[in-house]
Coordinates of C-alpha atoms and ligand atoms in Angstrom, one line a residue:
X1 CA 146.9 96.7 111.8
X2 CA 148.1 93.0 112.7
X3 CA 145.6 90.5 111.4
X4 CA 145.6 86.5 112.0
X5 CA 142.9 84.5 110.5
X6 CA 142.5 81.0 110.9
X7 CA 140.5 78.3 109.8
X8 CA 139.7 74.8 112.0
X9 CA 142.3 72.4 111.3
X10 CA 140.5 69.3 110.0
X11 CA 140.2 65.8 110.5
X12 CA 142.1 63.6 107.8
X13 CA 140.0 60.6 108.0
X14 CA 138.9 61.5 104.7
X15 CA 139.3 63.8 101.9
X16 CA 137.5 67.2 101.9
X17 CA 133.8 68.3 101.2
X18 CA 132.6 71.5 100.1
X19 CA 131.8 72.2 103.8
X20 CA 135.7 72.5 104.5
X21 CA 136.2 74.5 101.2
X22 CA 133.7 76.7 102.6
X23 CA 135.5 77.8 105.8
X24 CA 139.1 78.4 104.1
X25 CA 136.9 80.6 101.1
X26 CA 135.7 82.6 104.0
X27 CA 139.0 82.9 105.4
X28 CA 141.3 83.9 102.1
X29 CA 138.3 86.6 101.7
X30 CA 139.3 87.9 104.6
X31 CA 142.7 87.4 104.3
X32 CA 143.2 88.8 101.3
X33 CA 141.4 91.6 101.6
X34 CA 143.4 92.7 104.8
X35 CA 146.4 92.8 102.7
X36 CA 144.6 94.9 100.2
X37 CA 144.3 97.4 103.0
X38 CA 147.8 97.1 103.9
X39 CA 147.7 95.5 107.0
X40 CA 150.1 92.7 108.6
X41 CA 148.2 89.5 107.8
X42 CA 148.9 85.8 108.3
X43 CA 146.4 82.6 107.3
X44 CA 146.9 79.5 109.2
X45 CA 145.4 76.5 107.9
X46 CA 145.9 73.2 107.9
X47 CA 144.7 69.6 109.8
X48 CA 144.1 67.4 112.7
X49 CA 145.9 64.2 112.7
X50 CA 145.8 62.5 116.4
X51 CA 142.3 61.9 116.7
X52 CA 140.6 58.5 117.6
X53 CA 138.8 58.9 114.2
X54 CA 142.2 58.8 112.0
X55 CA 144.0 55.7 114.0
X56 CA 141.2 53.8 113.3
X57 CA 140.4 54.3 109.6
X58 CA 144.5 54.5 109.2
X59 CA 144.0 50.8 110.7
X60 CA 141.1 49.6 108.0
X61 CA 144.0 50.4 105.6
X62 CA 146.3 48.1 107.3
X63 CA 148.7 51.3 107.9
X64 CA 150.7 53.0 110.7
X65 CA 148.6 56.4 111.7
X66 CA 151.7 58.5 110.6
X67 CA 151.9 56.7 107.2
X68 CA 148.1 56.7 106.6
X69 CA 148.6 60.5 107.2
X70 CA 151.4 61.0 105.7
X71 CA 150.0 59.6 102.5
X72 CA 146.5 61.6 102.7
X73 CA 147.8 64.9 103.7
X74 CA 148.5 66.0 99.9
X75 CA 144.7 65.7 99.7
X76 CA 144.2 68.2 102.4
X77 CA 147.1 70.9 100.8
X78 CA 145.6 70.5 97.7
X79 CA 142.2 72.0 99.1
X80 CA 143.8 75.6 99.9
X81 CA 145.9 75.5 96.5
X82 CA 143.3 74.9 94.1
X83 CA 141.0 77.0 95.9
X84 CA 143.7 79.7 95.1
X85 CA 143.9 80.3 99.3
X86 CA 146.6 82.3 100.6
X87 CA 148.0 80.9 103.4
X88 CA 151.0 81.6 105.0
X89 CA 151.3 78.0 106.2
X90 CA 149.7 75.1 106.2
X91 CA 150.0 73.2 109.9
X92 CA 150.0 69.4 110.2
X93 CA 149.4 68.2 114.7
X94 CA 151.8 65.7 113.8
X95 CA 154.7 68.4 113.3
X96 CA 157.5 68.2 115.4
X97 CA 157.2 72.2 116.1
X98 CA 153.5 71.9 117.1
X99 CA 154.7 68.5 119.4
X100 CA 157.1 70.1 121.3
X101 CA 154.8 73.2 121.9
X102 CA 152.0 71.0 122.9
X103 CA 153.7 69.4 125.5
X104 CA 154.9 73.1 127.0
X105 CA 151.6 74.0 127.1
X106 CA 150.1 71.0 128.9
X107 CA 152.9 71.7 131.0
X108 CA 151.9 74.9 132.3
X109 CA 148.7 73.8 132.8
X110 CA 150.1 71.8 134.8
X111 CA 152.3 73.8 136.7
X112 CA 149.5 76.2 137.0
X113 CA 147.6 73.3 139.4
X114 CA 144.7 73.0 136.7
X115 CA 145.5 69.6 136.0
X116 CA 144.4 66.4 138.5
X117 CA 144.0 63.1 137.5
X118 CA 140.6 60.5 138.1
X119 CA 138.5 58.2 136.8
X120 CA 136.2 58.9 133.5
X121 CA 133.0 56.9 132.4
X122 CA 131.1 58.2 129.5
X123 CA 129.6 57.8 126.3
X124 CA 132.3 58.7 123.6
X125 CA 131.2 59.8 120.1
X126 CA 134.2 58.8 117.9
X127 CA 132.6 61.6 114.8
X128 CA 132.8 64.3 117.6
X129 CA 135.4 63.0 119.1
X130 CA 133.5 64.1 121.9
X131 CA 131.9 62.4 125.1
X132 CA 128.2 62.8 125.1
X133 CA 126.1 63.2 128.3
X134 CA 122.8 61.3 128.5
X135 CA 120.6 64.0 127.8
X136 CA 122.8 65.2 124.2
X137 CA 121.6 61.7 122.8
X138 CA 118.9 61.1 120.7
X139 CA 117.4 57.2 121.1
X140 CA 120.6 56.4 122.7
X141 CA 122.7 58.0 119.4
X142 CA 124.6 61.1 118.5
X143 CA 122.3 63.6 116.7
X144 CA 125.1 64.9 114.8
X145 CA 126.8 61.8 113.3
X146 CA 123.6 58.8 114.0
X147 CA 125.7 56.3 115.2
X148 CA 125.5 55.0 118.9
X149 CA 128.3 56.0 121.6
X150 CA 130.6 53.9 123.0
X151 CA 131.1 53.5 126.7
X152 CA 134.3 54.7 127.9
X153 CA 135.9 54.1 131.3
X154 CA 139.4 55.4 132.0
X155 CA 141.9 57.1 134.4
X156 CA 143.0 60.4 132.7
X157 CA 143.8 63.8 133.5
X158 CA 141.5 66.5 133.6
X159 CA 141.4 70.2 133.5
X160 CA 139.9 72.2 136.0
X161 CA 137.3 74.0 133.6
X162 CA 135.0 74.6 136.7
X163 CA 137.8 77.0 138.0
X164 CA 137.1 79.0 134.9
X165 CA 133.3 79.7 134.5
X166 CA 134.0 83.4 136.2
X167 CA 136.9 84.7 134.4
X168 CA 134.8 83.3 131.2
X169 CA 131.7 85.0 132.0
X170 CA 134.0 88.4 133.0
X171 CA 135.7 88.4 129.9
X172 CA 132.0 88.3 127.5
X173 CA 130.6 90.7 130.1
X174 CA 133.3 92.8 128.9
X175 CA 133.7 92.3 125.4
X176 CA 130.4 91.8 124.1
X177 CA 131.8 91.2 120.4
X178 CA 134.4 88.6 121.6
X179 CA 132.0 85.9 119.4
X180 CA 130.6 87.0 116.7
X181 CA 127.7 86.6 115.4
X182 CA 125.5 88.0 118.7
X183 CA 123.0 84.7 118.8
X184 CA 126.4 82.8 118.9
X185 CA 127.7 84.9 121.8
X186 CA 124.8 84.4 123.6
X187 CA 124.9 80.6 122.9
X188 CA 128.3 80.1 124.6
X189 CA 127.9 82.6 127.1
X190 CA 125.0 80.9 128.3
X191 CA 126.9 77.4 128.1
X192 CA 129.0 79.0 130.3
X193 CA 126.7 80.5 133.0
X194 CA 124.7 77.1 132.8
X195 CA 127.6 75.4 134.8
X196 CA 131.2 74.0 133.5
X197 CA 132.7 70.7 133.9
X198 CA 135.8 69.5 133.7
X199 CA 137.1 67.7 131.1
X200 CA 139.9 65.0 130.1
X201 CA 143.1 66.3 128.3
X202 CA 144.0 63.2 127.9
X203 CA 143.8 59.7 126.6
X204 CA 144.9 55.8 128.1
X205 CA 145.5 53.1 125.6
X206 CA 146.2 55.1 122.4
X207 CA 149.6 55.6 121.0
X208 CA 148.9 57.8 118.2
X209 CA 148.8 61.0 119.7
X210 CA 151.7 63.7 121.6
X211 CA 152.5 62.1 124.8
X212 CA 151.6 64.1 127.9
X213 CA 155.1 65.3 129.7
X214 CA 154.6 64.0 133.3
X215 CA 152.8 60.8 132.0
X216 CA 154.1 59.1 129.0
X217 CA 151.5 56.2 129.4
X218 CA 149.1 58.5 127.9
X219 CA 148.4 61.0 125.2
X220 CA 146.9 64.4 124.6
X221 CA 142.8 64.0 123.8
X222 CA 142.5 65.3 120.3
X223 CA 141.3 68.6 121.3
X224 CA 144.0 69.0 124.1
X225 CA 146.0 68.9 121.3
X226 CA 144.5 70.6 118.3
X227 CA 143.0 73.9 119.7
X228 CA 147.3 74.7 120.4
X229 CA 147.6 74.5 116.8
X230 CA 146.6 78.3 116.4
X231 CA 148.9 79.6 118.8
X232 CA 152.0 76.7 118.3
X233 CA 152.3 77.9 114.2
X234 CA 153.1 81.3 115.4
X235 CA 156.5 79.5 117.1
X236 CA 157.5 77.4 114.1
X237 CA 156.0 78.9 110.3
X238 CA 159.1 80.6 110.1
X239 CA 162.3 78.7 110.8
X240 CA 164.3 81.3 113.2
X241 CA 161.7 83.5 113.6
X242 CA 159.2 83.9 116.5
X243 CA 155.7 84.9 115.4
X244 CA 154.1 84.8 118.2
X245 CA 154.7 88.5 119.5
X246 CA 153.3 90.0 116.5
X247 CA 150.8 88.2 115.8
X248 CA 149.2 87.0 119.1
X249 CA 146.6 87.6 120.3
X250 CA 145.7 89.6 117.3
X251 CA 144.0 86.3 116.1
X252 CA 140.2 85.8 114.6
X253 CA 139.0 81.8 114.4
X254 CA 136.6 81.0 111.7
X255 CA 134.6 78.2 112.3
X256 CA 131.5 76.0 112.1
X257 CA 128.9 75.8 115.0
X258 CA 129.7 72.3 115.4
X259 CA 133.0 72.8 117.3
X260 CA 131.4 76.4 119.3
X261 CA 132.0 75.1 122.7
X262 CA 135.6 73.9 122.0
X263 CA 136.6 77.2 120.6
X264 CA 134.8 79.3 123.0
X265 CA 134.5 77.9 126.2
X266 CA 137.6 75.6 126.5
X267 CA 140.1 77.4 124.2
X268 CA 139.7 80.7 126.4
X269 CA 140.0 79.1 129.3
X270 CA 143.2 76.2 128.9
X271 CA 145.2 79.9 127.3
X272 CA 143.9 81.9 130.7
X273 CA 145.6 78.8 132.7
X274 CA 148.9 78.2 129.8
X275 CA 149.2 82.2 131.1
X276 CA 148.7 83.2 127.3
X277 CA 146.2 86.3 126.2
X278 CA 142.8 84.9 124.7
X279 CA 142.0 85.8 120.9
X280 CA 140.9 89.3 119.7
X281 CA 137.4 87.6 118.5
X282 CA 135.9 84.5 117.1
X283 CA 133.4 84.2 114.2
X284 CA 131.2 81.1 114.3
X285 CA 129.4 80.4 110.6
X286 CA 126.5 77.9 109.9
X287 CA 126.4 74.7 108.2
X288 CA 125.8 74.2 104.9
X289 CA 123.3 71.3 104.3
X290 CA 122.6 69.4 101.3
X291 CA 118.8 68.1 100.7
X292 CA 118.7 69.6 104.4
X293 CA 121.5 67.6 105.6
X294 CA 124.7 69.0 107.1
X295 CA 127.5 67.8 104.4
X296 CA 129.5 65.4 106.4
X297 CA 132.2 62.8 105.7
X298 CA 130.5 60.3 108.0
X299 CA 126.9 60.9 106.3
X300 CA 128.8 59.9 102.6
X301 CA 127.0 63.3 101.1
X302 CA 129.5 65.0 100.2
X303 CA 130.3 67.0 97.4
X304 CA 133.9 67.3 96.1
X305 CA 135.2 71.0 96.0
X306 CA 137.9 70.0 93.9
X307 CA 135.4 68.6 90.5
X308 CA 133.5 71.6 91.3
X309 CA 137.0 73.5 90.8
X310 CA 137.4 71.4 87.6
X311 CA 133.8 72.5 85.9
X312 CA 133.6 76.1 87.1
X313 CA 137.2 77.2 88.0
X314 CA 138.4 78.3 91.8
X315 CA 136.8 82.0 91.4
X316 CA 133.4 80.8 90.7
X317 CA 133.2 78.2 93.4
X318 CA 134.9 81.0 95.9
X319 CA 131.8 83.4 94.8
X320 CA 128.9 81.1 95.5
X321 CA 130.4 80.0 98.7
X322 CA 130.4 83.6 99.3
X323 CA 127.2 84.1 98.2
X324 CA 124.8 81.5 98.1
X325 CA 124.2 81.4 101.5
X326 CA 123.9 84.3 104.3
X327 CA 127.9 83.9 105.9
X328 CA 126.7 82.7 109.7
X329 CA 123.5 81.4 109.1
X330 CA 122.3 77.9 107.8
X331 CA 121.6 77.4 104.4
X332 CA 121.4 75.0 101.4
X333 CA 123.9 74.3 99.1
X334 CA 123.0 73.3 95.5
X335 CA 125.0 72.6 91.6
X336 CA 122.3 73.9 90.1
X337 CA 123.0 77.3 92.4
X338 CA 125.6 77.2 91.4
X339 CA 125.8 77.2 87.5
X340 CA 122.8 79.5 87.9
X341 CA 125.4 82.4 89.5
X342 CA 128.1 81.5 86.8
X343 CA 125.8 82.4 84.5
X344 CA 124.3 84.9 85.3
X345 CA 126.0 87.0 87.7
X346 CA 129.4 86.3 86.1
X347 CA 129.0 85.6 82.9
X348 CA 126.2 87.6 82.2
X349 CA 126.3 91.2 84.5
X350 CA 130.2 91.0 85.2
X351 CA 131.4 89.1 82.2
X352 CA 129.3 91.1 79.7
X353 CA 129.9 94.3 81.7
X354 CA 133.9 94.1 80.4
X355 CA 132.9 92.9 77.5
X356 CA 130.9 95.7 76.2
X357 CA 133.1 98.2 78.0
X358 CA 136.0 97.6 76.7
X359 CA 134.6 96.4 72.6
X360 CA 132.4 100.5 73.1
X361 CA 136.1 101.8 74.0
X362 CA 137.7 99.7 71.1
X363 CA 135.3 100.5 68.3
X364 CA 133.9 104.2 69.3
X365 CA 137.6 105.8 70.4
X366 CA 139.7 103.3 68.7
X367 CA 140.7 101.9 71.8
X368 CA 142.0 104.9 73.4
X369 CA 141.0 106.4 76.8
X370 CA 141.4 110.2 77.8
X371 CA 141.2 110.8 81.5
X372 CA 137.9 112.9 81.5
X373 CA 136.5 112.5 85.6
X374 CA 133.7 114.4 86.2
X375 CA 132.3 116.0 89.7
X376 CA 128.3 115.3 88.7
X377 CA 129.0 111.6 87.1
X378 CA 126.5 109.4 88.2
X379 CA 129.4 106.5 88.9
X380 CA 130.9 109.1 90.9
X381 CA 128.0 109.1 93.3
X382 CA 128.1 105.1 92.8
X383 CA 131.3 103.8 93.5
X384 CA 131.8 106.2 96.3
X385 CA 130.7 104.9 99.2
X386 CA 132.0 101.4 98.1
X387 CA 135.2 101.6 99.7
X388 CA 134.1 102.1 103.4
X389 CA 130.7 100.0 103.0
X390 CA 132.6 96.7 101.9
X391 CA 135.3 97.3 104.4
X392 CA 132.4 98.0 107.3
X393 CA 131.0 94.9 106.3
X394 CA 133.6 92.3 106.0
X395 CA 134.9 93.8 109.5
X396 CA 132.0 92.2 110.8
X397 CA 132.5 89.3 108.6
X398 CA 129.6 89.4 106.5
X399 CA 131.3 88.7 103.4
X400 CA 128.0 87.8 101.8
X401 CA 126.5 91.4 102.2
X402 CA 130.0 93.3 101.2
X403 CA 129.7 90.9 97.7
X404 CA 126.5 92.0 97.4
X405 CA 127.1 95.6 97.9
X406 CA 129.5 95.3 95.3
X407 CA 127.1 94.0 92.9
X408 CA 125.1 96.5 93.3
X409 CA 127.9 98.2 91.4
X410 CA 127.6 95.9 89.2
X411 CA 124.4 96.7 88.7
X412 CA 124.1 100.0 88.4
X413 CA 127.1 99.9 85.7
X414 CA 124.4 98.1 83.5
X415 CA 121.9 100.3 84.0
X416 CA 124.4 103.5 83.3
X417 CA 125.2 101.5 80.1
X418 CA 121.5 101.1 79.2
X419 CA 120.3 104.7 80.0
X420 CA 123.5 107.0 78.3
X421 CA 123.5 104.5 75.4
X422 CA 126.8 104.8 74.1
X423 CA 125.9 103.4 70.6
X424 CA 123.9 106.6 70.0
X425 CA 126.1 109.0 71.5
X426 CA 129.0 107.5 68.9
X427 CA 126.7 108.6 66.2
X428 CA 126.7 112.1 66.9
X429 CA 129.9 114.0 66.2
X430 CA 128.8 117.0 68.8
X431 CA 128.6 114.9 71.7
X432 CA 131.9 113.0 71.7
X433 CA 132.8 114.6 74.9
X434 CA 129.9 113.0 76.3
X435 CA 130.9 109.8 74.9
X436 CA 134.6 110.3 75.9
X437 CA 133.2 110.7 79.5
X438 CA 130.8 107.9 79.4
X439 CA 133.2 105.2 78.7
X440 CA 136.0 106.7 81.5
X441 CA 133.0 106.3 83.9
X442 CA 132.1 103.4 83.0
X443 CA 135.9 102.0 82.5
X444 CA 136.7 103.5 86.1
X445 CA 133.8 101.8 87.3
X446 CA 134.6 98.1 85.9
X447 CA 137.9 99.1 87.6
X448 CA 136.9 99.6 90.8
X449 CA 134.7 97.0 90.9
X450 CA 137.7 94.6 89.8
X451 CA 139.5 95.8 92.9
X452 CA 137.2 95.5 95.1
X453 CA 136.1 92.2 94.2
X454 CA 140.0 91.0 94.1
X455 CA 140.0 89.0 97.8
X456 CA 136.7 86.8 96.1
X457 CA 137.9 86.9 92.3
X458 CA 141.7 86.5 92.4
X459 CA 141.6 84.9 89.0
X460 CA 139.6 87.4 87.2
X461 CA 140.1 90.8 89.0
X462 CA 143.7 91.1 87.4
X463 CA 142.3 89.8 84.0
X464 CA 140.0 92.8 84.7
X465 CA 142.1 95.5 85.0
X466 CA 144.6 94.1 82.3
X467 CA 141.9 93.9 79.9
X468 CA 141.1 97.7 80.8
X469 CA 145.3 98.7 79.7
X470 CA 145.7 98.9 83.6
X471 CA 148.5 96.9 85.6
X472 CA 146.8 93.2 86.9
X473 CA 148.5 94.0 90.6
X474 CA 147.2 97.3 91.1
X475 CA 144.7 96.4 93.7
X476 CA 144.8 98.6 96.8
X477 CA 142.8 98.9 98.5
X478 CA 142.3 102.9 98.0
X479 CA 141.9 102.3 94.2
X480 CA 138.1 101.7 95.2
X481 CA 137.5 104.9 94.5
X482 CA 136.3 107.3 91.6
X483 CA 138.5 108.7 89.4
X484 CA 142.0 106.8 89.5
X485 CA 141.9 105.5 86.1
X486 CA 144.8 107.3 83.8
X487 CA 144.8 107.8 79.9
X488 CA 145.8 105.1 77.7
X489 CA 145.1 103.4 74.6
X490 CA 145.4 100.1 72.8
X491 CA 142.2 99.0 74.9
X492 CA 141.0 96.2 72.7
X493 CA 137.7 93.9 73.3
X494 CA 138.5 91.9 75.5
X495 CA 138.1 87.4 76.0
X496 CA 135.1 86.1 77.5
X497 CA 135.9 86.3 81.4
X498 CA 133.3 83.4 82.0
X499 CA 132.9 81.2 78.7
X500 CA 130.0 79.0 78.5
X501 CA 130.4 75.6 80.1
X502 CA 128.6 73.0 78.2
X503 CA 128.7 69.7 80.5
X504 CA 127.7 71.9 83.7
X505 CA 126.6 68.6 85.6
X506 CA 129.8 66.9 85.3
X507 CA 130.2 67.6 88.5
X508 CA 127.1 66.8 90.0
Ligands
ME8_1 O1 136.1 69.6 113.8 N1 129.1 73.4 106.5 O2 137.5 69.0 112.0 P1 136.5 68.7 110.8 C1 130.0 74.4 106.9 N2 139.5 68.8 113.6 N3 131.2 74.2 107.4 C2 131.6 72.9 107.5 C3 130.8 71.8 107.1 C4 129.5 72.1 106.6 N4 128.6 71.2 106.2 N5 131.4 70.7 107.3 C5 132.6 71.0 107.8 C6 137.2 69.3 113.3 N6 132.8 72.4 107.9 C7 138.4 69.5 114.2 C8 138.7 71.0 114.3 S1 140.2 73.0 115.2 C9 141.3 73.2 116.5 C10 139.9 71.3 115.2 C11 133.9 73.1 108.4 O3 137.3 68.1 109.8 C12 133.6 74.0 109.5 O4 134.6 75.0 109.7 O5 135.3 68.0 111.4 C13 133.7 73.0 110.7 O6 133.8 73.7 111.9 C14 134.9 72.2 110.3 O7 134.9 72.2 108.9 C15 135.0 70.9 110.9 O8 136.1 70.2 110.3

């Protein structure tokens, strides 16, 4: 199967908050575990450079846009890297590759008679980079971003969006899961059947931008720009190589519910006019708020994913995001959350779990393991259905409910420990084959656990398996099953996966 996965490409105006790390977490997941299952993946990430937002803070600075950009972006690449993200590339808007393709796209829209030009006056939110009708504000100000508007009046050109409100509703009438989840599908489709206007593509009086190819005097509006980002990569990520064919429009969009109507009303419809297919699906998450708040660069709460990296390491950060909060609904974001699930979901049930496994195998069969799988082990009947229930869940994105199926594992891997009581069994000559098989279970069971939780724990899932004598890269997707694990010996205890982190509010 070909699989694409994208994330938003974000703003540069300033440096990025949790909120952002959140979004390419949720999209390595899925990445990741994709490949585990063998198919053909590529991750796009990357940012949005030509927006209003970015000339202007690029001009408090006293710098050219490009230079401002050019001197912020290692900021932005950092975020995937330390986050241990696997993305095939990381795009930048003010690529020469994503220019070029930009301006052939506006071009068909053109071509296509979608494009006319007139006269705009609105209220323009500079945080959305949006305009705002009357009845979106709150007390004259934009909910989202509690600044006032300004007034804009210009001549630009505009897309026929109107044209598109029945192929739009014909395509969700026909694929109900084309936004994902359902209350989000229902939210755009009744945007859609509310009524569509057109909207600018373009902008007067602002050089920073990719100039529009029959009208040099102006520039692509941000989002004229930006949404082509996802389907321009495709033509350039590999020098020589076109993309596009294999992976388009095999393509799912990860993204927040602030930018919903941009990625499901006008993105469809601007690639139904450019004469490209539309995506395979779109997943639209929640927010993740602070005291309440949404974190956002303009409300100065924001937490920095890369000190939380520092304290807790990438794979524990990548696990709360995961889990803290239900992936597509709201939900608050805390430290204290945070430390709590380091210690005791990984330090405690998964860290301990090894810990005693492998010291049981060490000191009771002097570190050696015979392969003794059994057809009535009760981690048999525990890790079998893992396979297909995390796979069934994360193909509907709900990569907090696949984690937690997996700790259930986890769980039950305790509780087998606790109830055959090893220690005892290793004081009883007669039942060493009951102790032989205990440990394989419960060694095969750390293993597949390790496997499956590989796309959330890429740090620690090979430390795992080499800690069990098994190879760190062994991580199939089909080893999440019972059974697999081979004989060996020279297990020794092994490190502390998760050791105890004694200034845990350094980052706070
Ligand atoms: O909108 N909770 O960029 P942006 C969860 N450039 N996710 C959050 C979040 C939060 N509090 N804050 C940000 C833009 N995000 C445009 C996108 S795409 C063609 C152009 C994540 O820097 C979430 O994915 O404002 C959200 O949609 C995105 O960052 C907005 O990033």
């Amino acid at each position: 199967m070909r699989y694409y996965v994208t994330t938003p490409i974000y703003y540069v105006n300033a440096t990025p908050h949790i909120g952002h790390a959140y979004t390419t977490i949720a999209a390595d997941i899925l990445a990741r575990h994709h490949r585990q299952r063998g198919d053909d993946v590529f991750f796009l990430t990357g940012v949005d450079e030509h927006a209003s937002k970015v000339a202007r803070v690029a001009e408090e600075q006293g710098l050219e846009p490009k230079e401002y950009a050019d001197r912020i972006v290692g900021a932005w690449r950092a975020l995937p890297e330390r986050l241990n993200a696997t993305n095939d590339f990381f795009i930048r808007t003010s690529d020469e590759g994503h220019k070029s393709f930009v301006q052939d796209f506006l071009q068909r829209l053109y071509d296509a008679g979608d494009v006319y030009q007139d006269v705009y006056a609105g209220w323009y939110c500079v945080g959305c980079e949006a305009f705002k009708t009357e009845a979106e504000l709150v007390d004259g100000k934009c909910p989202i971003h509690e600044t006032t508007p300004e007034w804009i009046e210009e001549k630009n050109w505009f897309f026929r969006l109107s044209a598109y409100q029945g192929r739009l509703l014909a395509l969700y009438d026909e694929r109900r899961d084309f936004v994902l989840p359902a209350f989000r599908y229902n939210e755009a489709r009744s945007f859609i059947a509310g009524g569509l206007q057109d909207f600018s593509i373009s902008r007067a009086g602002q050089p920073w931008g990719v100039p529009i190819p029959w009208d040099e005097s102006q520039v692509a509006y941000v989002w004229a720009d930006a949404l082509v980002n996802y389907r321009s990569a495709l033509s350039y990520a590999r020098p020589g190589e076109d993309l596009g064919p294999r992976f388009w429009p095999a393509v799912r969009h990860l993204l927040g519910k602030d930018i919903l109507r941009f990625h499901c009303v006008y993105w469809p419809a601007l690639l139904l006019s450019a004469g490209y297919e539309v995506p395979q699906q779109l997943f639209v998450h929640g927010y993740l708020l602070l005291d309440d708040r949404k974190i956002s660069k303009s409300l100065g709460n924001v937490l920095d994913p890369l000190d939380l990296i520092d304290v807790y390491g990438a794979d524990a950060v990548r696990f709360w995001s995961a889990r803290a909060v239900s992936f597509g609904q709201d939900g608050s974001a805390s430290i204290d959350d945070l430390r709590e699930r380091y210690e005791r979901e990984l330090a405690n049930d998964l860290g301990n779990l090894l810990s005693r496994t492998t010291a049981m195998i060490s000191r009771y069969l002097d570190g050696r393991l015979a392969a003794r799988p059994s057809d009535d082990s009760s981690v048999r009947a525990l890790v079998e259905p893992l396979a297909a229930d995390v796979a069934k869940r994360l193909d509907r994105y709900d990569i907090t409910g696949a984690v937690e199926r997996i700790w259930e594992v986890v769980r039950g891997l305790n509780r087998y420990v606790e109830s055959q009581a090893p220690w005892q069994l290793a004081k009883d000559e007669s039942r060493r084959e009951e102790l032989e098989r205990t440990l394989y279970d419960l060694a095969d069971g750390v293993r597949v656990v390790a496997i499956a939780l590989a796309a959330y724990l890429p740090e620690t899932s090979p430390r795992i398996l080499a800690a069990l004598g098994g190879s760190p890269d062994e991580i199939a997707w089909d080893g999440v099953a019972y059974g697999l694990t081979l004989a060996r010996d020279g297990v020794v205890p092994a490190e502390p996966l998760y050791p105890r982190i004694d200034a845990p509010t350094a980052a706070a």
